[in-house]
Amino acid sequence: MAAESGLTEELETLRSIYTSEELAVIQEGETTVIYNYNSSIKLTIKLNAPYPASLPSITAPSHLSSLGLISHLESVATPLLGTPMLYAIIDAAKDWLDGHALSLAPPTGGGKERGDKSPSPIAASSQTTCKFYLQGKCRFGDKCKNYHPGAKTQTDTHTKQTDTHTSASTRTQTKTKGTKTEASNGGGGGSSSKKTDERDDEDGFNSKKDKMRTATEVISRILWDPDLPSEEFSVGYLDRFIGILEKPFKEFSWEDISTVGANVLAVPKHRIQYFKYKDLIVWDKRNQTDNFFGSRGGQTIQEIVTKNQQATASPQASSDDQESLSLLEAETEYEPESTEKTSRYYSDVTRPTHFVCLHINDQEVVDEVKKVVSHVTGLNPQLKEGLINIRALHVTLCMVRLTSDEQIEKAKTVLQSARLQFISLLPSCTQLAFTGVDNFRERLIYVKMKEEPSLSKFVSHLIEQFQLAGLKTPGNHEEYTPHITIVKLSRPMQRELKTDIINPACYQPYLSHSLGQQPVSSVYLCSMHAPAQEDGFYLRYSTLSNSLLGLPESFVSLVQNQFGLLADLGYLSETDRDALLSDLRSTVQDQNEERFDEIIEELMRLNKEAMSFESLFTLQPCVVILRGLPGSGKSFLASHCQEVLKNTTKTVILSADDYFTGRRGEEEREYVFNPATAYKAHQHVLHQFLSSLANGVKLVIIDNTNTQLWEYRIYTHICDVLGYPYHILEIPFLSSSNLAELYRSRNVHGIQPPAIVKMSQRWEEDERRILVPPKLVYPRSSSSSSLEPPSYSLLSLCGTQSSSLTDLANSDCKIVPVYTGLFLSVESQWELLKTYRPAHSDLFGSHVTLHFKPTARQLGELPLGKRVQVQVLGESDNGRVQAVVVELPSHVTSENKSPHITISTVPGLPPKLANAMLQSKLIKQNKLIYLEGVLGLVVRQATREEREGKELMDESLSSLSFHTITSQTELKSIAPKLLYTDNDEASPVATSIPYKENAGILTGEQEITQLFIFDFDGTLFIPPGNYEGRREYERLTGKKWHRKGWLTHADSLLPPLHVQPGPALSDYRSHDNRAGSYTVILTGRTDSVRLGLVYVLEKSQLYPQRIICKPNETSETTSAYKMRVVKELLEELPNVNLVKFWDDIAENLSAIQRLATQKGKGFGRPVQFEIIDATKMSDIHGDIRSPKKRLPNPVTQFGSYLQGYLTLHGLLPSLDHKAGIQEGLLFISTQFAKLVHYNGDPLNLSYEFGSSPLNRIGDVDVCLLAPPGHTHIEWLQLLAKELEACGMKYVHVGHSSRCPRLKILLQFSHTPNIEFDIVIAIVHKEEFFSRGGEGKMSASKVGETREAGDSVSKIAISGALFMERIESMVKRTGVSLETIGGMVEMTLQLLMAKREKGNAYHCIRSFHIVKLLIDYIDSHSQLPSLNHDELFKSFIYHVSQMTFDNWKNLLTEFVPEEYIPRLMSIFKEASTILSVETISLPVYEDILKRSVFPPDGYTPVEIRLSGTDSLKKWKSRMLIEARLPSYIRQLLSRGLDVVSNGNKNNDRFCFAVPQSDSSKGILQQVLRPFWNEMADIKKEDGVSIHLTLGLPTDAQSHVNAATDSRARGVLESVRLFVSSEQRELHLPSSLTAHTRLLVHETAETLGLAHSSVGKGNNRHIVLKKL
């Protein structure tokens, strides 16, 4: 099988290389490959079994076999036995046939005539073929005694030698004996003689061209000849799709193409079109040129290399060097341009005529050069003739050929267009250092220059611009070696001195001698041949200066304004200001660049002194420079910033792209990039930049790619000069594996992948940059879990707040102090971020918080506005939060035990989490630095509740106004309006002893100490296996399984296939959500199936903290992978001391068992392991390894299929859960008994009703009896305080006028946390409480003792009264409570599956279903005889027959009438499915199939909670659960159809409404008051609420456009991914092209990164959150 697979792959490779006309494969019995050469010669290769262990049979036309083709191919194939060899054989045949082009025609008779034309092929083939020649290694050439196929044979050589010596006599004999010759040839002799004469030229060589040497021979020669540097050769080859491409020779792999990998550059030899040596084509298949071997009468490569080495005596010669080297070649003086005479060896056409150079005029450098010259000529006076004029010393940058005035003008324009690059790369402060003396080929002495990368970049830019302008740039080489030529040895000097070298000993003392530094100020375009100027330097055609005086006039105006501002701030006297301004004006008028630069330096010095937090930070404009590849989100970020700041800050966005579109300032046109005019675009941006600053723009954003530092250095340089703050925001790009496709799809200008990849490859790091997550929205959105203002947004970068302090002081609102802090100066912020690089994407790093919600006393003690210096002691990072600890001065106090600066966090985490981290995380020292800042205060507007004197309720961040105060003057302006929050009050001391009677109930904040890890396949769930799954897929769809493999595709978990519950599902439900626990799904499936995993988990209402999949491409075994992950989890969760691990694979269990034997070694603590083998769990699941036993008969196991379904899916409470309920009930009753002074059994005061007595999982409803003396709400508040005093954390009193209740969440270590819902019924029977021994009253008795007008008690006890009725019915009919509870649970599961019930609303409540069921059983005496399944079937049928009026009477005022028809439809459909004769588990699965959410034409509405404060999240959830249902009922009553998502996720409340304008209007009107109520949620305490009105319009249209449920399901998964904590989502590879398009477009609309990864059948879409 492996051999067949290998052959198949080999044949596929050949088909990808050759066309169908070139190659044919016949697979009938034995495989035969036919290669068709030039449509005339067929080569047949028959593969003999067992190929490739045996050689194939090769047949060819007989005349080719006689020439040695078969033996040649067999010699090629023999070393390859056991490996793929077909390509090697075909390629060798192609080369051989190319080399025998003159001998390919088969013989047609006339052997004598053929013999006259060429040596006999028979004679040649009788010799042994030279195997070394075939490998390109034969050293004997024509002298070799063996046969060289395709080369000039020994016969050829002998014939030519004979012809050389006898040609003259032959001609003479032909002339004198012409008649005889003709006679002997039978009249044809004349023509034969004529052909002979044509064949032999006067030199005795055959005038007809010989056969051309092959590409294989060229490759072999380059590989093996040490005199041919392979890096100087390149190869042009034919790409079947693109055309001819050229790549460096060294980038190719010249091994057998069938053996190289997919990422290796290798091409078939017949596709090679030409070879280049440097810029010269030396072998060209297209026009049969061979200047490599000279086989077609041309030059040889050795001759070309020798001439090139002579012509280029150095990697880069100056203008003088070019002339001297030309002299060395021609041995004659170079003629001026006007001279028609040309050199024999060096054509004028290839010579440069002009050059760009830097004049060396620094006196120190000149003096040092004079010393070198004096020393050299002192030792060898004859070298004086070769000296360079000391006044003409220069460094050549590049050379160009200009042959007309028009070209000279064009070159001048090009040079001037490089001004921005010159200023940016080589500013006036640049110094070029010269160290040491060296030589070029011992004929030229030069001064070496220290490497300066910026100079090399400028040179490359110049050459590129010259070429774009259509000018030739001969003589410039890729490797640039800047130098100063001082002595050269010309050819005439060589003849005169009788030597061609300069003895290096003459400059030995200066080999490493420092010769000084040359400042960079100007470069010149000079002529090589024009007479020198008066100063002795070359004739200058154009001068380019790097002085800022060359900038637009607006720059000078800005400089003048800055001097004036500095004088106003007291940093410059008026006299000095006037003197500087006068000097500036005269300098500009005289164009004195040197003096102008001196004035600029003085301005920079003054600005540096003035740059402080108090003065210029909030006064000067701010410049933001964006960096990022096309498509990274730069323009989005810039535009969004402009939109956010439009009302407070004048903002301008500048981009070079606008020059090509006219988008800003002109009529927009199609984007057409022209590299030749790119310099104009950047000049345009610079003009706009300076004009914007001059016009008072507060924030200027430069929106360019800025891949290299020099591209934006001009802007930072101007900011430094003017004293403006600037910030470099860098949007990081993805790895190169998916960069090109992702960014191509996102950029608006159609930049193609090759250009994007090239940009990424030249990317330069900037230590000053601030990393910005792609598409980050400024300021921080309301999703932030902290009320702290956005300290690291563009608002703070440019010194702008959301409202001015004056407006805040003059408003009528109160002002609340948020926190006091030490606010770092801009310089200190940068110093901090450069030293401690941000590790996470959410950046902060601006202040040290001192007091949160400061009191008046704390604020009074703060020396506001004082500058303070702090020392950074070290860094801490726990993988989520990064912070540095600082040491404060003694006079500055902080409420934090570890004063710190939060640098960065993972997305969504608040910076205040650093407090908890620093209490346990070790601090590591990086670099001790000192930071400077100002003591200040952040204030905000008071909320409505605060202004009215009510309990503090904070509004959303986006609705509040913040301001930072850093002076006493500012504080005084708002002091009368300050509204202090008293946060000094200590927590009340507990008056009761914490509850210790039962250790199962936990109190206080719980650290994560338990880690629960569940496998997926065979453990949590049992998906269909490979064999049975394929069959089931074909049965359900009518199509065969369309992918390779099974487990690596999400389709194996998605509809229409069904996933059964696994043996550990019940364990999961009983362990998840335990106090101090962390639940993980750890599967051996790869990330490509994550979509399927999420779908199955969501369907079963499972929400683990993490889903961990195996990486897509890894060689790690699953057992090793799981063992490694468990180790990593234990390191990440430092307090875990118990690990429970469920799996069904023996290898995985053994791996974790090995880890368990370490007993915590390596983790720094003891860790207990419990390892559960899923295959040995309860036998109700049968043998999960056997498909036939996966579904046991539930009737024998549980009594009915209904109970079996509920048990298998873990929907029934465990014994631990029941024990927890009783434990909690006793605890609550005991605490309440103390309050009411009841001395009897505390349980006599409590009445349990609702779901728990019916054996259902849910909240525990309890009614407590209380005596008169307090209202219902007062009793609940007293109980809440009592429970809090016992250490209960999750306690919440709901203030409902109808029936107030107390919510309590009890935490357990042995069962999931349980919520208790407490109501109070006041009993007017004092003796009951005083005596305590009467026992428990019946609920009906309680109802009799309440006051007639006490409606609250009536409602509170109604649940207990209904429970009494149920218990009475149970006794009478024999139907158990468990049966009733099971039927109720199944009915509720039906409503959730049909999206008509969820946590978002309860239009039909559980007690409605219970009442329906009890009424039905009570009215049908024969029902108890039915089994559970038949009873449930009968009940559903009964409900399906209910009329509209029946439903209306049942639901009364709870549900609007518009909801009833949907209920009726659901039960009718379920009744139809249940009407089958035999009920089974598949029947229940069928009625519980989940409907698509949202339905077509519906918009989802989601309310989501986020944050890290679990208590606040829990209380917020209570508020939403209490208020949201009433608003949804309003939507229904106003005729708006509402569909639930059937979800029980505690943090997400989701429903859908019809997608129309009228629906949107109703939704806004109804939800507006709800949203106002939600303002009570305190985001600053660690929780945020988010309202999402469905997908954005465009994305929602994609959902509607998906006509099949498959596409809708995929897009629903994308939506779920957006609202989840998951960071990455892998979609299945089986999506249709249309669905893929919808996913890409939806992801783009939602702001997700989207790319396709993988190859072939494994290619799939990956979504990532930015």
mmCIF file of N, CA and C in Angstrom, residues 4 10 19 60 170 199 233 313 334 483 504 694 766 844 981 1111 1205 1249 1296:
data_model
loop_
_atom_site.group_PDB
_atom_site.id
_atom_site.type_symbol
_atom_site.label_atom_id
_atom_site.label_comp_id
_atom_site.label_asym_id
_atom_site.label_seq_id
_atom_site.Cartn_x
_atom_site.Cartn_y
_atom_site.Cartn_z
ATOM 1 N N GLU A 4 2.212 1.804 -3.479
ATOM 2 C CA GLU A 4 1.204 2.354 -4.369
ATOM 3 C C GLU A 4 0.965 3.827 -4.077
ATOM 4 N N GLU A 10 4.066 10.236 -6.893
ATOM 5 C CA GLU A 10 5.088 10.549 -7.895
ATOM 6 C C GLU A 10 4.443 10.905 -9.224
ATOM 7 N N THR A 19 2.931 19.051 -19.168
ATOM 8 C CA THR A 19 1.590 19.203 -19.710
ATOM 9 C C THR A 19 1.092 17.842 -20.219
ATOM 10 N N ALA A 60 12.945 3.402 -26.842
ATOM 11 C CA ALA A 60 13.020 4.632 -27.620
ATOM 12 C C ALA A 60 13.210 4.256 -29.074
ATOM 13 N N THR A 170 43.545 21.425 -50.233
ATOM 14 C CA THR A 170 42.286 20.846 -50.703
ATOM 15 C C THR A 170 41.626 21.750 -51.719
ATOM 16 N N ARG A 199 31.227 24.445 -45.868
ATOM 17 C CA ARG A 199 31.370 23.939 -44.503
ATOM 18 C C ARG A 199 32.635 24.451 -43.853
ATOM 19 N N PHE A 233 25.415 34.377 -10.045
ATOM 20 C CA PHE A 233 24.599 33.875 -11.153
ATOM 21 C C PHE A 233 23.127 33.893 -10.752
ATOM 22 N N ALA A 313 37.525 46.818 -10.540
ATOM 23 C CA ALA A 313 38.607 46.521 -9.609
ATOM 24 C C ALA A 313 38.162 46.652 -8.180
ATOM 25 N N TYR A 334 40.833 57.794 -21.565
ATOM 26 C CA TYR A 334 39.394 57.802 -21.861
ATOM 27 C C TYR A 334 39.055 59.047 -22.654
ATOM 28 N N HIS A 483 34.128 55.032 0.174
ATOM 29 C CA HIS A 483 35.550 55.224 0.405
ATOM 30 C C HIS A 483 35.999 56.530 -0.236
ATOM 31 N N PRO A 504 51.711 47.248 -0.641
ATOM 32 C CA PRO A 504 50.943 47.657 0.548
ATOM 33 C C PRO A 504 51.807 48.176 1.679
ATOM 34 N N ALA A 694 0.648 74.842 11.727
ATOM 35 C CA ALA A 694 0.609 76.300 11.698
ATOM 36 C C ALA A 694 -0.808 76.828 11.884
ATOM 37 N N ASP A 766 11.279 49.901 16.306
ATOM 38 C CA ASP A 766 11.450 51.211 16.923
ATOM 39 C C ASP A 766 11.156 51.064 18.410
ATOM 40 N N PHE A 844 -1.221 50.586 29.611
ATOM 41 C CA PHE A 844 -1.493 51.619 30.600
ATOM 42 C C PHE A 844 -0.188 52.389 30.836
ATOM 43 N N THR A 981 -17.046 60.536 48.561
ATOM 44 C CA THR A 981 -17.596 59.217 48.881
ATOM 45 C C THR A 981 -16.870 58.706 50.112
ATOM 46 N N PRO A 1111 -2.688 21.239 19.001
ATOM 47 C CA PRO A 1111 -2.321 22.063 17.837
ATOM 48 C C PRO A 1111 -2.476 21.279 16.537
ATOM 49 N N TYR A 1205 -33.085 9.147 29.271
ATOM 50 C CA TYR A 1205 -32.558 10.323 28.559
ATOM 51 C C TYR A 1205 -32.052 11.372 29.556
ATOM 52 N N PHE A 1249 -40.277 24.486 48.113
ATOM 53 C CA PHE A 1249 -41.192 24.272 46.991
ATOM 54 C C PHE A 1249 -40.434 24.542 45.686
ATOM 55 N N SER A 1296 -38.844 43.888 45.503
ATOM 56 C CA SER A 1296 -40.033 43.788 44.661
ATOM 57 C C SER A 1296 -41.251 44.127 45.505
#
